[in-house]
Short mmCIF file of C-alpha atoms in Angstrom, two decimals:
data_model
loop_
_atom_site.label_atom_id
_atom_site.label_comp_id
_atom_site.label_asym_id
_atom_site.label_seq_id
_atom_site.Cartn_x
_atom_site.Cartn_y
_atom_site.Cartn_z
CA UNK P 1 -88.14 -1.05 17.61
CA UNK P 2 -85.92 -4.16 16.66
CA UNK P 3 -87.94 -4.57 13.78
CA UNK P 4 -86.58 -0.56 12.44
CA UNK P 5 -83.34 -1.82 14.19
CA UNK P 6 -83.33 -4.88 12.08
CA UNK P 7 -84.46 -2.91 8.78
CA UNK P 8 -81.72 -0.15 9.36
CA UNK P 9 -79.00 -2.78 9.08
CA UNK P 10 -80.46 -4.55 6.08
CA UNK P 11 -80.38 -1.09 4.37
CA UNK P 12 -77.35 0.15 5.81
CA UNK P 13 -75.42 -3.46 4.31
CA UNK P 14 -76.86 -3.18 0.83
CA UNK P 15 -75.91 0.30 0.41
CA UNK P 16 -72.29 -1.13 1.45
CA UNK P 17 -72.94 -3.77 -1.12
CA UNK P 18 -73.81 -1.43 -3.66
CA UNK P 19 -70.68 0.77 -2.81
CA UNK P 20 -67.91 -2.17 -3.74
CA UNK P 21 -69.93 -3.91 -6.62
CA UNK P 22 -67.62 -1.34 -8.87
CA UNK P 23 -64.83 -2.37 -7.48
CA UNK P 24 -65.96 -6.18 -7.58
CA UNK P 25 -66.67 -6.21 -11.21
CA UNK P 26 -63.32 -4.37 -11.57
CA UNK P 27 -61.87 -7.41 -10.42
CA UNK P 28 -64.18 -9.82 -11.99
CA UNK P 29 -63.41 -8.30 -14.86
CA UNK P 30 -59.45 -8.48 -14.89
CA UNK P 31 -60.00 -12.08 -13.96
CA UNK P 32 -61.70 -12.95 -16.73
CA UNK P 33 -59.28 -10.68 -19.06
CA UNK P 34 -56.23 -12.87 -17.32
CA UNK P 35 -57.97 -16.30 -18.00
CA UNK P 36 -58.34 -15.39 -21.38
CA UNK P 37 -55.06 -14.45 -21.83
CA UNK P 38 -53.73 -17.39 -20.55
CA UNK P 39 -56.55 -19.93 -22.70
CA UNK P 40 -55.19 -17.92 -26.11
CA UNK P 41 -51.49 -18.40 -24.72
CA UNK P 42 -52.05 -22.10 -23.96
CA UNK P 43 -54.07 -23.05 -27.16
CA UNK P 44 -52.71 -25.17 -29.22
CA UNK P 45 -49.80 -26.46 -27.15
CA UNK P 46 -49.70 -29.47 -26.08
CA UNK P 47 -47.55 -30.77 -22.74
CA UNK P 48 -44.42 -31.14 -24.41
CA UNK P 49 -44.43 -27.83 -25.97
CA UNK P 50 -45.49 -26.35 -22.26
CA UNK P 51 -42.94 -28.12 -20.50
CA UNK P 52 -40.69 -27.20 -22.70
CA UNK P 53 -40.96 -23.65 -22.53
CA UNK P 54 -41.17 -24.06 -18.95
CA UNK P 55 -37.46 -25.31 -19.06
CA UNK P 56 -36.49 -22.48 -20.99
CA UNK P 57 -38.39 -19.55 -18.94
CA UNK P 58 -36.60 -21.31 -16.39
CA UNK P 59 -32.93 -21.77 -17.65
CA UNK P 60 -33.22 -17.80 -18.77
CA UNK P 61 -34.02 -17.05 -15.22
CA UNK P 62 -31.13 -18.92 -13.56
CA UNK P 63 -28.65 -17.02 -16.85
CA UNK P 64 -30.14 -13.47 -15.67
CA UNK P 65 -29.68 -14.71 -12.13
CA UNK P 66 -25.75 -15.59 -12.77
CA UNK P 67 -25.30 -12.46 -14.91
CA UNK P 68 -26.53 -10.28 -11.80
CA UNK P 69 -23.98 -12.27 -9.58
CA UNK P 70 -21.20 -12.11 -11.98
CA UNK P 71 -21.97 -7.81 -12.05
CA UNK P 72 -21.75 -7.87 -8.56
CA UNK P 73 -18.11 -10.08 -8.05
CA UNK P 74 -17.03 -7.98 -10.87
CA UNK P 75 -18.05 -4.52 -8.75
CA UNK P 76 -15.83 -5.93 -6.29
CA UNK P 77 -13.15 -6.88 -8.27
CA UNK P 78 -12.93 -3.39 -9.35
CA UNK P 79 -13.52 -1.61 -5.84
CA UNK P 80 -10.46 -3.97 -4.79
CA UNK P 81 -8.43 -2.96 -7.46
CA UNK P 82 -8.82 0.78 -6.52
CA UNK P 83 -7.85 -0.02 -2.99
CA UNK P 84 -4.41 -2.03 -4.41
CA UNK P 85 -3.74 0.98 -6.61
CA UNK P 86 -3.99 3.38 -3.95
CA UNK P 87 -1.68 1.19 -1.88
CA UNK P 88 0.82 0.80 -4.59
CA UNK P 89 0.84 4.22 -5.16
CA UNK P 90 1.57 5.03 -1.71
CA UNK P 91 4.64 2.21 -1.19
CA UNK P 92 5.66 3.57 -4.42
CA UNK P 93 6.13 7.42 -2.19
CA UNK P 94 7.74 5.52 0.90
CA UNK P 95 9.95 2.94 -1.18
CA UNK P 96 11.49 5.75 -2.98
CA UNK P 97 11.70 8.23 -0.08
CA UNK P 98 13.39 5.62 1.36
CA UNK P 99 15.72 5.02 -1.15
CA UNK P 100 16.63 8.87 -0.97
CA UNK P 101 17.28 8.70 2.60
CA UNK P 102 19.72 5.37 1.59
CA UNK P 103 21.62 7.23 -1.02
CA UNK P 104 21.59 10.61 1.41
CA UNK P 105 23.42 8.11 3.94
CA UNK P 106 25.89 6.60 1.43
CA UNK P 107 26.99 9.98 0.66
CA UNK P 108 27.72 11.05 4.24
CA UNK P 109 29.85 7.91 5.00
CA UNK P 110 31.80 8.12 1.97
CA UNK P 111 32.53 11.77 2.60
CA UNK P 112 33.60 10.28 6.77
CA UNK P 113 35.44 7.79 5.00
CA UNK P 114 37.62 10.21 3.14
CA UNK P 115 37.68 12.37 6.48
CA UNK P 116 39.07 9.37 8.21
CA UNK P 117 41.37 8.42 5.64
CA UNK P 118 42.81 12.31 6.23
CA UNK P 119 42.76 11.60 9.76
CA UNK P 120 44.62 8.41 10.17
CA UNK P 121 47.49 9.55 7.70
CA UNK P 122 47.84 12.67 9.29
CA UNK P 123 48.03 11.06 13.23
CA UNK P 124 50.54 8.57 11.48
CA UNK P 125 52.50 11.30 10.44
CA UNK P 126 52.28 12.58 13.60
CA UNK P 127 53.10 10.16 15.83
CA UNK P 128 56.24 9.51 13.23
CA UNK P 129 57.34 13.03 14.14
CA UNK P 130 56.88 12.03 17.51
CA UNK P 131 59.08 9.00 17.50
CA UNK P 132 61.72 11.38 16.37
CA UNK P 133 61.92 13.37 19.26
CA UNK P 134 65.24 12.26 20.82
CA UNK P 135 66.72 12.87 17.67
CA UNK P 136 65.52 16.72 17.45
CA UNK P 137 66.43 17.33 20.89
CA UNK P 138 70.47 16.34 19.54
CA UNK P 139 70.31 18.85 16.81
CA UNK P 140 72.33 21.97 17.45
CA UNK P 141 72.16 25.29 15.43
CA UNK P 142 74.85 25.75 12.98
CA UNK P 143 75.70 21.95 12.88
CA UNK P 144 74.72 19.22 10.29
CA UNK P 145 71.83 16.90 11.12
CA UNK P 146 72.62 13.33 10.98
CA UNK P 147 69.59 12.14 8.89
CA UNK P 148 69.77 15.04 5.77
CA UNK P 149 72.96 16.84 6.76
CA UNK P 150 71.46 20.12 6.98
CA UNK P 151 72.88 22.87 9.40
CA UNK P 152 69.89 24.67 9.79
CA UNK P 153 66.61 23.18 11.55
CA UNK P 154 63.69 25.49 11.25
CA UNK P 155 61.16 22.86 12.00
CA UNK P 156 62.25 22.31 15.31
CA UNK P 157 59.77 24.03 17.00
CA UNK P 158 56.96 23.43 14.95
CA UNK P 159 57.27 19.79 15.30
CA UNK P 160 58.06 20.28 19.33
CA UNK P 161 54.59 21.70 19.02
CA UNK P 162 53.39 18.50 17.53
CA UNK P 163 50.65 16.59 19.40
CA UNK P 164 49.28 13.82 18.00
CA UNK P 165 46.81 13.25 21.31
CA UNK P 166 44.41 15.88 19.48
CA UNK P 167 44.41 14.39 16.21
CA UNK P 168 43.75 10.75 17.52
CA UNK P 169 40.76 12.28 19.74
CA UNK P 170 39.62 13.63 16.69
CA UNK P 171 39.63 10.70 14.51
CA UNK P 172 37.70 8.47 17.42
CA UNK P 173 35.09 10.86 17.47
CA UNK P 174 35.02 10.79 13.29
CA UNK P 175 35.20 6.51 13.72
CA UNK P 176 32.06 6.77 15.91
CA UNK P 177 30.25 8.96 13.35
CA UNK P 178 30.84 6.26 11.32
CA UNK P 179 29.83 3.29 13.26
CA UNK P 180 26.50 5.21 13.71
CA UNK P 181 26.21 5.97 10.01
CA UNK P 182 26.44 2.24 9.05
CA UNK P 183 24.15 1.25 11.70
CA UNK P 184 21.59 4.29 10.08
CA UNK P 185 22.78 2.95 6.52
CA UNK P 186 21.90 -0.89 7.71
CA UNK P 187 18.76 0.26 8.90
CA UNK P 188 17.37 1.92 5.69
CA UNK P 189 18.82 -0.87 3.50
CA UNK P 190 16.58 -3.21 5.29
CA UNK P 191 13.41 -0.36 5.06
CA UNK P 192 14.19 -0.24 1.18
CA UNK P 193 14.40 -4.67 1.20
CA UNK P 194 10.49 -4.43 3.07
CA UNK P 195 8.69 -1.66 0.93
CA UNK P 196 10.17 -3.56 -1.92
CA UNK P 197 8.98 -6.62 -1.38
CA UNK P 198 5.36 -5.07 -0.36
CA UNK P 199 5.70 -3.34 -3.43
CA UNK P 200 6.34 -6.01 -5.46
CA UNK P 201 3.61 -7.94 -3.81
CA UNK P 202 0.98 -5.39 -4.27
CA UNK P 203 2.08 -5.70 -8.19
CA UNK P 204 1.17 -9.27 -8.36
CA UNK P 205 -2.31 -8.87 -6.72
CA UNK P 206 -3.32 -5.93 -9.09
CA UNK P 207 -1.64 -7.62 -11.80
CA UNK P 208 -4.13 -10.64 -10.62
CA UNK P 209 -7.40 -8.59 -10.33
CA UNK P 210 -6.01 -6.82 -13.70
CA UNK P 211 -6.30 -10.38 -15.29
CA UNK P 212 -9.53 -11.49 -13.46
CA UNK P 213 -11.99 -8.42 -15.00
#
């Protein structure tokens, strides 16, 4: 029995011989093809020749290996640039939004200016008609006013009706429209003075990736 035993395996490992010799000569065969190549590449050259071919094989490699790197900073570059541009773009919208809402504020103070300038001329008006009281209480119907000489005052009562309290009520309330306008007005001049300067600094680094592709 371990004689059959013994024979079995003997048969069963040349048939698995027999099964890769193919592929084995396959191999033998590109072997042989590659160490021909490579005696009909080498003849004829001696060391010098070799070596320096060598060199230049190798400087090519480290050019090709540069050029890659040099595509990839410059993929960068030009992903960065995007971003900047977008940015710009963007503090472009706010800076001049901003500068909108300035001018919008400069308008409304100049126009509270003008209102207080009304106010303040007509309280001093008023509290000049004021001062003059005693001297409208002396004038009698039908006889000459001391300051013009007229004999008729129809104003009287219109200016006993005067009250300057109102008006100078009024033109605090307008003053503290104002005092909150510059404040507002202060406030976006120093919004416009940032996005500009981001602005302009956003300029310089495009402007610098510009130059570096």
């Amino acid at each position: 029995q371990e004689l059959a035993r013994s024979e079995q395996e003997q048969l069963a490992l040349r048939e698995r011989q027999a099964a890769q010799q193919p592929e084995l000569d396959r191999t033998r065969g590109a072997s042989e093809g590659a160490l021909v190549a490579l005696q009909a590449l080498l003849a004829g050259r001696d060391d010098d020749e070799l070596r320096q071919q060598w060199q230049q094989l190798t400087a090519q490699g480290q050019m090709l290996d540069r050029l890659q790197s040099l595509l990839g900073e410059e993929g960068a570059l030009r992903q960065g640039l995007v971003a900047l541009q977008e940015k710009e773009t963007q503090k472009t919208a706010q800076h001049a939004a901003r500068v909108e809402a300035r001018e919008t504020l400069l308008a409304a103070w100049r126009a509270l200016e003008e209102h207080i300038r009304d106010k303040e001329a007509r309280l001093a008006l008023e509290l000049r008609i004021q001062s003059l009281e005693a001297h409208r209480a002396a004038l009698q119907d039908g006889e000459p006013c001391p300051l013009c000489g007229s004999e008729t005052h129809p104003a009287v009562t219109a200016y006993e009706a005067c009250d300057p309290s109102g008006t100078e009520a009024a033109l605090r309330a307008k003053q503290q429209e104002r005092e909150a306008l510059v404040e507002q007005g202060s406030a976006a001049r120093d919004a416009v003075a940032t996005l500009a300067a981001e602005l302009n600094s956003l300029m310089e680094q495009r402007r610098d990736k510009e130059q570096a592709l």
